[in-house]
Amino acid sequence: MSRSLLWHISCFLGLLPFWIQCTSSANSCAVWHEVADCSHLKLTQIPDDLPANITVLNLTHNQLRKLPPANFTRYSQLTILDAGFNSISKLEPELCQKLPLLGILNFQHNELYQLSDKTFIFCRNLTELHLRYNLIHKIQNNPFKGLKNLIKLDLSHNGLSSTKLGTQLQLENLQELLLSNNKIHVLKREELDFLGNSSLKKLELSSNQIKEFSPGCFHAIGKLFGLSLNNAQLGASLTENLCQELSNTSIQTLSLSSTQLYRTSNTTFAGLKQTNLTVLDLSYNGLNVIGNDSFAWLPHLEYLFLEYNNIVHLSSRSFYGLFNVRLMILPFSG
Ligand SMILES: *[C@@H]1O[C@H](CO)[C@@H](O)[C@H](O)[C@H]1NC(C)=O
Ligand SMILES: *[C@@H]1O[C@H](CO)[C@@H](O)[C@H](O)[C@H]1NC(C)=O
Ligand SMILES: *[C@@H]1O[C@H](CO)[C@@H](O)[C@H](O)[C@H]1NC(C)=O
Ligand SMILES: *[C@@H]1O[C@H](CO)[C@@H](O)[C@H](O)[C@H]1NC(C)=O
Ligand SMILES: *[C@@H]1O[C@H](CO)[C@@H](O)[C@H](O)[C@H]1NC(C)=O
Ligand SMILES: *[C@@H]1O[C@H](CO)[C@@H](O)[C@H](O)[C@H]1NC(C)=O
Ligand SMILES: *[C@@H]1O[C@H](CO)[C@@H](O)[C@H](O)[C@H]1NC(C)=O
Ligand SMILES: *[C@@H]1O[C@H](CO)[C@@H](O)[C@H](O)[C@H]1NC(C)=O
Ligand SMILES: *[C@@H]1O[C@H](CO)[C@@H](O)[C@H](O)[C@H]1NC(C)=O
């Protein structure tokens, strides 16, 4: 029995608790307080008979091809719009104009391929924008420039070949940028310049096959706190290079799981000596050799993850200098 049928039967029989409002809408969206759940209903159009005072509208897992702004005029109180898992290929600027209070726009798993300088121009209250699993290959000009309140931007699982999301300083409140599973091969200095006025804390670059870190590539984001580069074929020398580039940042959490780091030496993490690195994830690396004094540069390290490695060469100096480590997972033949 489908959920919507159940819903109608429950409404009819008065079986639902008194605080649930049963809607008579033909689309069978479930409305509870100011939240409308219209997910999984094979919708091809935006329902027009929901209470006008809803603040959350869930349109996920439907068959929507567009979000016509005019259809949202009624729902001007929305603070969260979840339109994920549809087939929408275009976002019109007027959508945000109809939704001045919108704080979270979730557009994951759609078919967006192009963003213009106008797309988000009216989305001034947005704090989170989720665009992962779309078809965005290129960002031209400055589509995110108006998003002065944005805290989290998720562009993972697209086809981007660069971290450059703009040509001017912008996104001054951005704290989290997710770019995993794109096609970024080089981290160039100027390609993060647009964040020079932000205090980005978390950068997610996992599953990009980065082959080169250009000198000073993190200079614009010196407040960086956490970096993930899992599933990148970095190996020992690129890892050493990466750590040198991170030397002037506030990095505290570094995730290098599955990066083909087979051996470490006393130079691998030397670049991090001025930082307060507290968490280092080296799991799933096929790590064989932990050379003497590999971690001697990291006196603040508290968590070292080494599970799923195959460490055969260890000496009494392998972990020399780790005074604060609380947790170390160390299976010897993983
Ligand atoms: C929202 O609208 C519905 C009717 O459409 C009403 O029953 C409900 O009381 C309203 N909620 C608030 C908080 O105004
Ligand atoms: C919308 O519904 C989907 C599927 O039930 C759920 O995973 C998602 O978290 C919901 N979104 C919001 C904003 O509640
Ligand atoms: C909402 O969408 C439907 C179908 O796309 C359209 O016929 C209708 O005019 C729209 N409603 C408003 C208020 O624009
Ligand atoms: C953003 O939302 C607040 C209320 O949360 C509202 O006062 C303000 O006008 C909105 N900003 C814009 C640009 O619409
Ligand atoms: C930099 O950010 C501050 C607020 O943190 C803002 O006042 C200023 O206009 C921004 N500068 C530029 C060039 O965007
Ligand atoms: C770190 O800062 C020092 C001193 O300002 C500078 O000489 C060095 O080039 C910087 N390193 C990086 C990788 O940005
Ligand atoms: C490391 O921590 C100390 C003490 O909390 C702080 O003064 C210093 O600025 C931190 N250094 C970096 C590079 O974040
Ligand atoms: C690093 O180890 C090599 C031998 O493997 C040694 O010659 C060198 O002095 C060490 N460097 C530091 C800074 O400990
Ligand atoms: C590593 O340290 C151990 C124990 O101090 C020492 O016996 C060994 O020679 C060192 N290896 C290298 C390559 O320096």
mmCIF file of N, CA, C and O in Angstrom, residues 6 72 81 97 105 111 117 129 169 180 183 220 245 277 321:
data_model
loop_
_atom_site.group_PDB
_atom_site.id
_atom_site.type_symbol
_atom_site.label_atom_id
_atom_site.label_comp_id
_atom_site.label_asym_id
_atom_site.label_seq_id
_atom_site.Cartn_x
_atom_site.Cartn_y
_atom_site.Cartn_z
ATOM 1 N N LEU A 6 -2.162 5.366 2.427
ATOM 2 C CA LEU A 6 -2.221 5.220 3.878
ATOM 3 C C LEU A 6 -2.576 6.535 4.551
ATOM 4 O O LEU A 6 -3.378 6.588 5.476
ATOM 5 N N PHE A 72 5.952 29.546 -7.090
ATOM 6 C CA PHE A 72 6.402 29.669 -5.698
ATOM 7 C C PHE A 72 5.913 30.951 -5.036
ATOM 8 O O PHE A 72 6.191 31.194 -3.868
ATOM 9 N N LEU A 81 14.191 24.871 0.837
ATOM 10 C CA LEU A 81 13.605 24.247 -0.345
ATOM 11 C C LEU A 81 14.510 23.090 -0.753
ATOM 12 O O LEU A 81 15.688 23.282 -1.058
ATOM 13 N N GLN A 97 13.882 35.308 -5.900
ATOM 14 C CA GLN A 97 13.174 36.575 -5.719
ATOM 15 C C GLN A 97 11.813 36.324 -5.063
ATOM 16 O O GLN A 97 11.362 37.110 -4.241
ATOM 17 N N LEU A 105 19.065 25.916 0.051
ATOM 18 C CA LEU A 105 18.570 25.444 -1.239
ATOM 19 C C LEU A 105 19.309 24.162 -1.573
ATOM 20 O O LEU A 105 20.529 24.146 -1.732
ATOM 21 N N GLU A 111 20.154 18.107 -13.094
ATOM 22 C CA GLU A 111 20.885 18.164 -14.356
ATOM 23 C C GLU A 111 21.333 19.571 -14.707
ATOM 24 O O GLU A 111 21.407 19.952 -15.872
ATOM 25 N N ASP A 117 25.880 34.712 -13.930
ATOM 26 C CA ASP A 117 26.028 35.734 -12.887
ATOM 27 C C ASP A 117 24.681 36.088 -12.262
ATOM 28 O O ASP A 117 24.625 36.672 -11.187
ATOM 29 N N LEU A 129 24.109 25.985 0.052
ATOM 30 C CA LEU A 129 23.731 25.708 -1.331
ATOM 31 C C LEU A 129 24.324 24.361 -1.718
ATOM 32 O O LEU A 129 25.538 24.167 -1.708
ATOM 33 N N LEU A 169 36.886 38.826 -5.392
ATOM 34 C CA LEU A 169 36.715 38.439 -3.990
ATOM 35 C C LEU A 169 35.238 38.279 -3.693
ATOM 36 O O LEU A 169 34.415 39.085 -4.122
ATOM 37 N N SER A 180 34.835 17.549 -3.798
ATOM 38 C CA SER A 180 35.315 16.189 -4.054
ATOM 39 C C SER A 180 34.703 15.630 -5.337
ATOM 40 O O SER A 180 33.687 16.131 -5.822
ATOM 41 N N LYS A 183 37.227 17.023 -11.448
ATOM 42 C CA LYS A 183 38.374 16.669 -12.283
ATOM 43 C C LYS A 183 39.497 17.688 -12.111
ATOM 44 O O LYS A 183 40.073 18.186 -13.075
ATOM 45 N N ALA A 220 45.599 32.178 -0.074
ATOM 46 C CA ALA A 220 44.370 32.954 0.125
ATOM 47 C C ALA A 220 43.491 32.376 1.226
ATOM 48 O O ALA A 220 42.568 33.035 1.698
ATOM 49 N N GLU A 245 53.290 23.227 1.447
ATOM 50 C CA GLU A 245 52.340 24.279 1.060
ATOM 51 C C GLU A 245 51.393 24.652 2.195
ATOM 52 O O GLU A 245 50.871 25.753 2.237
ATOM 53 N N LEU A 277 48.772 20.692 13.938
ATOM 54 C CA LEU A 277 48.028 19.543 13.446
ATOM 55 C C LEU A 277 47.667 18.587 14.582
ATOM 56 O O LEU A 277 48.533 18.110 15.301
ATOM 57 N N GLY A 321 58.488 11.424 19.284
ATOM 58 C CA GLY A 321 58.005 12.808 19.342
ATOM 59 C C GLY A 321 56.499 12.954 19.454
ATOM 60 O O GLY A 321 55.995 14.065 19.576
#
